[in-house]
Amino acid sequence: MSTTPRVQSGVPGEPAVFRTVLAHQPEVFEAFWKLYGTFWSHGVVDHATKETARMRNARKTDCGYCKMVRFSVARAEGLDEEVVSLIQDGYDEAPLTERQKIVLHWTDAFLDGPGSVSPELVAAATTEFTPAELAELTLGVSLFMGFAKVLISLGLEPTDMDTTVVPTPDFVAA
């Protein structure tokens, strides 16, 4: 866990958090949030499935912030704390759906490296998901990993944080 900010806030008088640190590069920050909000609220994969992958990424990258945040739409779709608690190593033995297990295996394979995508996993994933869904899910895992690594690298993880439900990111064109 990295809780000492390594870059100061770009907003005078405000503490160093993701938003204020990336304020040093406002165009990049705006582009990231456009992509992230569009991914979450305008895609083809349901929110609970995306959040399942996000929670697995949080466990594997050990991002303190990511492990404690829950997005509201996924929660409304039924991804409650009981299900989230099962997204741990050994999930194959957990009472998760086959779809959830495929998502977790796909996330693990992405995070472990391209050689981890077995033919059996490809067969299962392409049976469960359309090409558009699988492309979106894979992009999501890359976003989750990147977001976690930015927080960890910049020392922006909280020292202590309760489980917190936040609004699902969205992008609305101006």
PDB file of C-alpha atoms in Angstrom:
ATOM      1  CA  MET A   1       0.000   0.000   0.000  1.00  0.00           C
ATOM      2  CA  SER A   2       1.325   3.407  -0.975  1.00  0.00           C
ATOM      3  CA  THR A   3      -0.221   6.135   1.157  1.00  0.00           C
ATOM      4  CA  THR A   4       2.357   8.934   0.943  1.00  0.00           C
ATOM      5  CA  PRO A   5       1.685  11.116  -2.115  1.00  0.00           C
ATOM      6  CA  ARG A   6       4.667  11.243  -4.441  1.00  0.00           C
ATOM      7  CA  VAL A   7       3.292  14.147  -6.498  1.00  0.00           C
ATOM      8  CA  GLN A   8       1.716  17.244  -5.016  1.00  0.00           C
ATOM      9  CA  SER A   9      -1.786  18.399  -5.822  1.00  0.00           C
ATOM     10  CA  GLY A  10      -2.200  20.470  -8.948  1.00  0.00           C
ATOM     11  CA  VAL A  11      -5.078  22.317  -7.263  1.00  0.00           C
ATOM     12  CA  PRO A  12      -3.881  24.865  -4.704  1.00  0.00           C
ATOM     13  CA  GLY A  13      -5.205  24.196  -1.211  1.00  0.00           C
ATOM     14  CA  GLU A  14      -6.501  20.704  -1.990  1.00  0.00           C
ATOM     15  CA  PRO A  15      -4.903  17.422  -0.906  1.00  0.00           C
ATOM     16  CA  ALA A  16      -3.138  15.148  -3.361  1.00  0.00           C
ATOM     17  CA  VAL A  17      -5.712  12.654  -4.642  1.00  0.00           C
ATOM     18  CA  PHE A  18      -6.156  11.160  -8.122  1.00  0.00           C
ATOM     19  CA  ARG A  19      -8.208  14.089  -9.443  1.00  0.00           C
ATOM     20  CA  THR A  20      -5.976  16.834  -8.061  1.00  0.00           C
ATOM     21  CA  VAL A  21      -2.680  15.182  -9.001  1.00  0.00           C
ATOM     22  CA  LEU A  22      -3.836  14.642 -12.564  1.00  0.00           C
ATOM     23  CA  ALA A  23      -4.911  18.297 -12.609  1.00  0.00           C
ATOM     24  CA  HIS A  24      -1.284  18.907 -13.601  1.00  0.00           C
ATOM     25  CA  GLN A  25      -2.324  17.448 -16.986  1.00  0.00           C
ATOM     26  CA  PRO A  26      -5.955  18.586 -17.406  1.00  0.00           C
ATOM     27  CA  GLU A  27      -6.360  17.495 -21.040  1.00  0.00           C
ATOM     28  CA  VAL A  28      -5.062  14.005 -20.264  1.00  0.00           C
ATOM     29  CA  PHE A  29      -7.256  13.809 -17.155  1.00  0.00           C
ATOM     30  CA  GLU A  30     -10.315  14.884 -19.160  1.00  0.00           C
ATOM     31  CA  ALA A  31      -9.581  12.328 -21.879  1.00  0.00           C
ATOM     32  CA  PHE A  32      -9.134   9.565 -19.297  1.00  0.00           C
ATOM     33  CA  TRP A  33     -12.479  10.360 -17.617  1.00  0.00           C
ATOM     34  CA  LYS A  34     -14.203  10.511 -21.007  1.00  0.00           C
ATOM     35  CA  LEU A  35     -12.910   7.017 -21.796  1.00  0.00           C
ATOM     36  CA  TYR A  36     -13.580   5.648 -18.297  1.00  0.00           C
ATOM     37  CA  GLY A  37     -17.097   7.124 -18.097  1.00  0.00           C
ATOM     38  CA  THR A  38     -17.977   5.948 -21.602  1.00  0.00           C
ATOM     39  CA  PHE A  39     -16.680   2.464 -20.793  1.00  0.00           C
ATOM     40  CA  TRP A  40     -18.801   2.233 -17.650  1.00  0.00           C
ATOM     41  CA  SER A  41     -22.040   3.779 -18.792  1.00  0.00           C
ATOM     42  CA  HIS A  42     -22.229   3.308 -22.551  1.00  0.00           C
ATOM     43  CA  GLY A  43     -20.908  -0.173 -23.184  1.00  0.00           C
ATOM     44  CA  VAL A  44     -22.431  -3.553 -23.974  1.00  0.00           C
ATOM     45  CA  VAL A  45     -21.280  -5.481 -20.878  1.00  0.00           C
ATOM     46  CA  ASP A  46     -23.477  -5.286 -17.789  1.00  0.00           C
ATOM     47  CA  HIS A  47     -22.106  -3.387 -14.810  1.00  0.00           C
ATOM     48  CA  ALA A  48     -22.007  -6.362 -12.436  1.00  0.00           C
ATOM     49  CA  THR A  49     -19.759  -8.239 -14.865  1.00  0.00           C
ATOM     50  CA  LYS A  50     -17.441  -5.242 -15.253  1.00  0.00           C
ATOM     51  CA  GLU A  51     -17.354  -4.766 -11.493  1.00  0.00           C
ATOM     52  CA  THR A  52     -16.515  -8.451 -10.999  1.00  0.00           C
ATOM     53  CA  ALA A  53     -13.423  -7.964 -13.168  1.00  0.00           C
ATOM     54  CA  ARG A  54     -12.593  -4.689 -11.403  1.00  0.00           C
ATOM     55  CA  MET A  55     -12.776  -6.329  -7.988  1.00  0.00           C
ATOM     56  CA  ARG A  56     -10.517  -9.196  -9.107  1.00  0.00           C
ATOM     57  CA  ASN A  57      -8.013  -6.662 -10.428  1.00  0.00           C
ATOM     58  CA  ALA A  58      -8.159  -4.840  -7.086  1.00  0.00           C
ATOM     59  CA  ARG A  59      -7.321  -8.048  -5.238  1.00  0.00           C
ATOM     60  CA  LYS A  60      -4.481  -8.984  -7.586  1.00  0.00           C
ATOM     61  CA  THR A  61      -2.908  -5.514  -7.736  1.00  0.00           C
ATOM     62  CA  ASP A  62      -3.568  -4.978  -4.009  1.00  0.00           C
ATOM     63  CA  CYS A  63      -4.895  -1.477  -4.593  1.00  0.00           C
ATOM     64  CA  GLY A  64      -6.307  -0.292  -1.268  1.00  0.00           C
ATOM     65  CA  TYR A  65      -8.655   2.230  -2.840  1.00  0.00           C
ATOM     66  CA  CYS A  66      -9.874  -0.115  -5.569  1.00  0.00           C
ATOM     67  CA  LYS A  67     -10.615  -2.881  -3.044  1.00  0.00           C
ATOM     68  CA  MET A  68     -12.897  -0.620  -1.013  1.00  0.00           C
ATOM     69  CA  VAL A  69     -14.879   1.227  -3.711  1.00  0.00           C
ATOM     70  CA  ARG A  70     -18.076  -0.194  -5.194  1.00  0.00           C
ATOM     71  CA  PHE A  71     -19.946   1.313  -8.138  1.00  0.00           C
ATOM     72  CA  SER A  72     -23.647   1.949  -7.563  1.00  0.00           C
ATOM     73  CA  VAL A  73     -25.096   0.416 -10.743  1.00  0.00           C
ATOM     74  CA  ALA A  74     -23.247  -2.884 -10.232  1.00  0.00           C
ATOM     75  CA  ARG A  75     -24.528  -2.923  -6.655  1.00  0.00           C
ATOM     76  CA  ALA A  76     -28.075  -2.325  -7.926  1.00  0.00           C
ATOM     77  CA  GLU A  77     -27.579  -5.221 -10.387  1.00  0.00           C
ATOM     78  CA  GLY A  78     -26.927  -7.554  -7.437  1.00  0.00           C
ATOM     79  CA  LEU A  79     -23.160  -7.497  -6.934  1.00  0.00           C
ATOM     80  CA  ASP A  80     -23.382  -7.256  -3.168  1.00  0.00           C
ATOM     81  CA  GLU A  81     -20.708  -7.753  -0.509  1.00  0.00           C
ATOM     82  CA  GLU A  82     -21.476 -11.456  -0.216  1.00  0.00           C
ATOM     83  CA  VAL A  83     -20.557 -11.967  -3.871  1.00  0.00           C
ATOM     84  CA  VAL A  84     -17.588  -9.565  -3.700  1.00  0.00           C
ATOM     85  CA  SER A  85     -16.203 -11.546  -0.753  1.00  0.00           C
ATOM     86  CA  LEU A  86     -15.964 -14.607  -3.028  1.00  0.00           C
ATOM     87  CA  ILE A  87     -13.662 -12.856  -5.510  1.00  0.00           C
ATOM     88  CA  GLN A  88     -10.542 -14.247  -3.853  1.00  0.00           C
ATOM     89  CA  ASP A  89      -7.972 -16.876  -4.768  1.00  0.00           C
ATOM     90  CA  GLY A  90      -9.748 -20.230  -4.883  1.00  0.00           C
ATOM     91  CA  TYR A  91     -12.860 -18.759  -6.516  1.00  0.00           C
ATOM     92  CA  ASP A  92     -13.331 -21.920  -8.612  1.00  0.00           C
ATOM     93  CA  GLU A  93     -14.678 -23.587  -5.476  1.00  0.00           C
ATOM     94  CA  ALA A  94     -16.891 -20.608  -4.568  1.00  0.00           C
ATOM     95  CA  PRO A  95     -20.636 -20.499  -5.281  1.00  0.00           C
ATOM     96  CA  LEU A  96     -20.225 -18.076  -8.182  1.00  0.00           C
ATOM     97  CA  THR A  97     -21.923 -18.341 -11.563  1.00  0.00           C
ATOM     98  CA  GLU A  98     -20.025 -19.840 -14.490  1.00  0.00           C
ATOM     99  CA  ARG A  99     -20.044 -16.399 -16.138  1.00  0.00           C
ATOM    100  CA  GLN A 100     -18.448 -14.834 -13.048  1.00  0.00           C
ATOM    101  CA  LYS A 101     -15.758 -17.522 -12.976  1.00  0.00           C
ATOM    102  CA  ILE A 102     -14.969 -16.977 -16.664  1.00  0.00           C
ATOM    103  CA  VAL A 103     -14.608 -13.248 -15.982  1.00  0.00           C
ATOM    104  CA  LEU A 104     -12.275 -13.948 -13.067  1.00  0.00           C
ATOM    105  CA  HIS A 105     -10.159 -16.366 -15.114  1.00  0.00           C
ATOM    106  CA  TRP A 106     -10.027 -13.874 -17.999  1.00  0.00           C
ATOM    107  CA  THR A 107      -8.949 -11.106 -15.620  1.00  0.00           C
ATOM    108  CA  ASP A 108      -6.292 -13.319 -14.040  1.00  0.00           C
ATOM    109  CA  ALA A 109      -4.974 -14.326 -17.462  1.00  0.00           C
ATOM    110  CA  PHE A 110      -4.739 -10.702 -18.559  1.00  0.00           C
ATOM    111  CA  LEU A 111      -2.913  -9.693 -15.393  1.00  0.00           C
ATOM    112  CA  ASP A 112      -0.613 -12.725 -15.436  1.00  0.00           C
ATOM    113  CA  GLY A 113       0.463 -12.184 -19.058  1.00  0.00           C
ATOM    114  CA  PRO A 114      -0.634 -13.134 -22.566  1.00  0.00           C
ATOM    115  CA  GLY A 115       0.721 -16.665 -22.250  1.00  0.00           C
ATOM    116  CA  SER A 116      -1.861 -17.293 -19.534  1.00  0.00           C
ATOM    117  CA  VAL A 117      -4.795 -17.279 -21.970  1.00  0.00           C
ATOM    118  CA  SER A 118      -5.314 -20.987 -22.571  1.00  0.00           C
ATOM    119  CA  PRO A 119      -7.304 -22.416 -25.477  1.00  0.00           C
ATOM    120  CA  GLU A 120      -9.861 -23.682 -22.931  1.00  0.00           C
ATOM    121  CA  LEU A 121     -10.298 -20.176 -21.514  1.00  0.00           C
ATOM    122  CA  VAL A 122     -10.678 -18.708 -25.009  1.00  0.00           C
ATOM    123  CA  ALA A 123     -13.338 -21.327 -25.791  1.00  0.00           C
ATOM    124  CA  ALA A 124     -15.239 -20.579 -22.585  1.00  0.00           C
ATOM    125  CA  ALA A 125     -14.951 -16.796 -22.987  1.00  0.00           C
ATOM    126  CA  THR A 126     -16.007 -16.775 -26.636  1.00  0.00           C
ATOM    127  CA  THR A 127     -18.961 -19.013 -25.825  1.00  0.00           C
ATOM    128  CA  GLU A 128     -20.117 -16.766 -22.975  1.00  0.00           C
ATOM    129  CA  PHE A 129     -19.376 -13.358 -24.527  1.00  0.00           C
ATOM    130  CA  THR A 130     -19.860 -11.784 -27.944  1.00  0.00           C
ATOM    131  CA  PRO A 131     -16.749 -10.378 -29.621  1.00  0.00           C
ATOM    132  CA  ALA A 132     -17.869  -6.852 -28.663  1.00  0.00           C
ATOM    133  CA  GLU A 133     -18.378  -7.871 -25.035  1.00  0.00           C
ATOM    134  CA  LEU A 134     -15.028  -9.629 -24.807  1.00  0.00           C
ATOM    135  CA  ALA A 135     -13.231  -6.669 -26.374  1.00  0.00           C
ATOM    136  CA  GLU A 136     -14.937  -4.292 -23.923  1.00  0.00           C
ATOM    137  CA  LEU A 137     -14.251  -6.508 -20.926  1.00  0.00           C
ATOM    138  CA  THR A 138     -10.577  -6.792 -21.889  1.00  0.00           C
ATOM    139  CA  LEU A 139     -10.264  -3.036 -22.332  1.00  0.00           C
ATOM    140  CA  GLY A 140     -11.884  -2.665 -18.913  1.00  0.00           C
ATOM    141  CA  VAL A 141      -9.332  -4.901 -17.244  1.00  0.00           C
ATOM    142  CA  SER A 142      -6.557  -2.815 -18.797  1.00  0.00           C
ATOM    143  CA  LEU A 143      -8.200   0.356 -17.451  1.00  0.00           C
ATOM    144  CA  PHE A 144      -8.620  -1.177 -13.992  1.00  0.00           C
ATOM    145  CA  MET A 145      -5.010  -2.315 -13.864  1.00  0.00           C
ATOM    146  CA  GLY A 146      -3.765   1.063 -15.073  1.00  0.00           C
ATOM    147  CA  PHE A 147      -5.933   2.992 -12.616  1.00  0.00           C
ATOM    148  CA  ALA A 148      -4.729   0.829  -9.726  1.00  0.00           C
ATOM    149  CA  LYS A 149      -1.083   1.153 -10.749  1.00  0.00           C
ATOM    150  CA  VAL A 150      -1.384   4.949 -11.024  1.00  0.00           C
ATOM    151  CA  LEU A 151      -2.850   5.162  -7.517  1.00  0.00           C
ATOM    152  CA  ILE A 152      -0.190   2.838  -6.096  1.00  0.00           C
ATOM    153  CA  SER A 153       2.734   4.456  -7.955  1.00  0.00           C
ATOM    154  CA  LEU A 154       1.731   7.995  -7.015  1.00  0.00           C
ATOM    155  CA  GLY A 155       1.132   7.014  -3.372  1.00  0.00           C
ATOM    156  CA  LEU A 156      -2.554   7.936  -3.516  1.00  0.00           C
ATOM    157  CA  GLU A 157      -4.062   4.988  -1.662  1.00  0.00           C
ATOM    158  CA  PRO A 158      -5.941   5.848   1.529  1.00  0.00           C
ATOM    159  CA  THR A 159      -4.438   4.851   4.871  1.00  0.00           C
ATOM    160  CA  ASP A 160      -7.828   3.591   6.007  1.00  0.00           C
ATOM    161  CA  MET A 161     -11.073   3.361   4.103  1.00  0.00           C
ATOM    162  CA  ASP A 162     -14.437   1.752   4.684  1.00  0.00           C
ATOM    163  CA  THR A 163     -16.282   0.046   1.849  1.00  0.00           C
ATOM    164  CA  THR A 164     -17.794   2.929  -0.079  1.00  0.00           C
ATOM    165  CA  VAL A 165     -20.482   2.870  -2.778  1.00  0.00           C
ATOM    166  CA  VAL A 166     -19.959   5.683  -5.291  1.00  0.00           C
ATOM    167  CA  PRO A 167     -21.848   6.733  -8.411  1.00  0.00           C
ATOM    168  CA  THR A 168     -20.876   4.753 -11.481  1.00  0.00           C
ATOM    169  CA  PRO A 169     -18.605   6.835 -13.735  1.00  0.00           C
ATOM    170  CA  ASP A 170     -20.423   8.327 -16.685  1.00  0.00           C
ATOM    171  CA  PHE A 171     -19.588  10.501 -19.654  1.00  0.00           C
ATOM    172  CA  VAL A 172     -22.187  12.882 -20.978  1.00  0.00           C
ATOM    173  CA  ALA A 173     -21.265  14.722 -24.168  1.00  0.00           C
ATOM    174  CA  ALA A 174     -21.442  18.494 -23.761  1.00  0.00           C
TER     175      ALA A 174
END
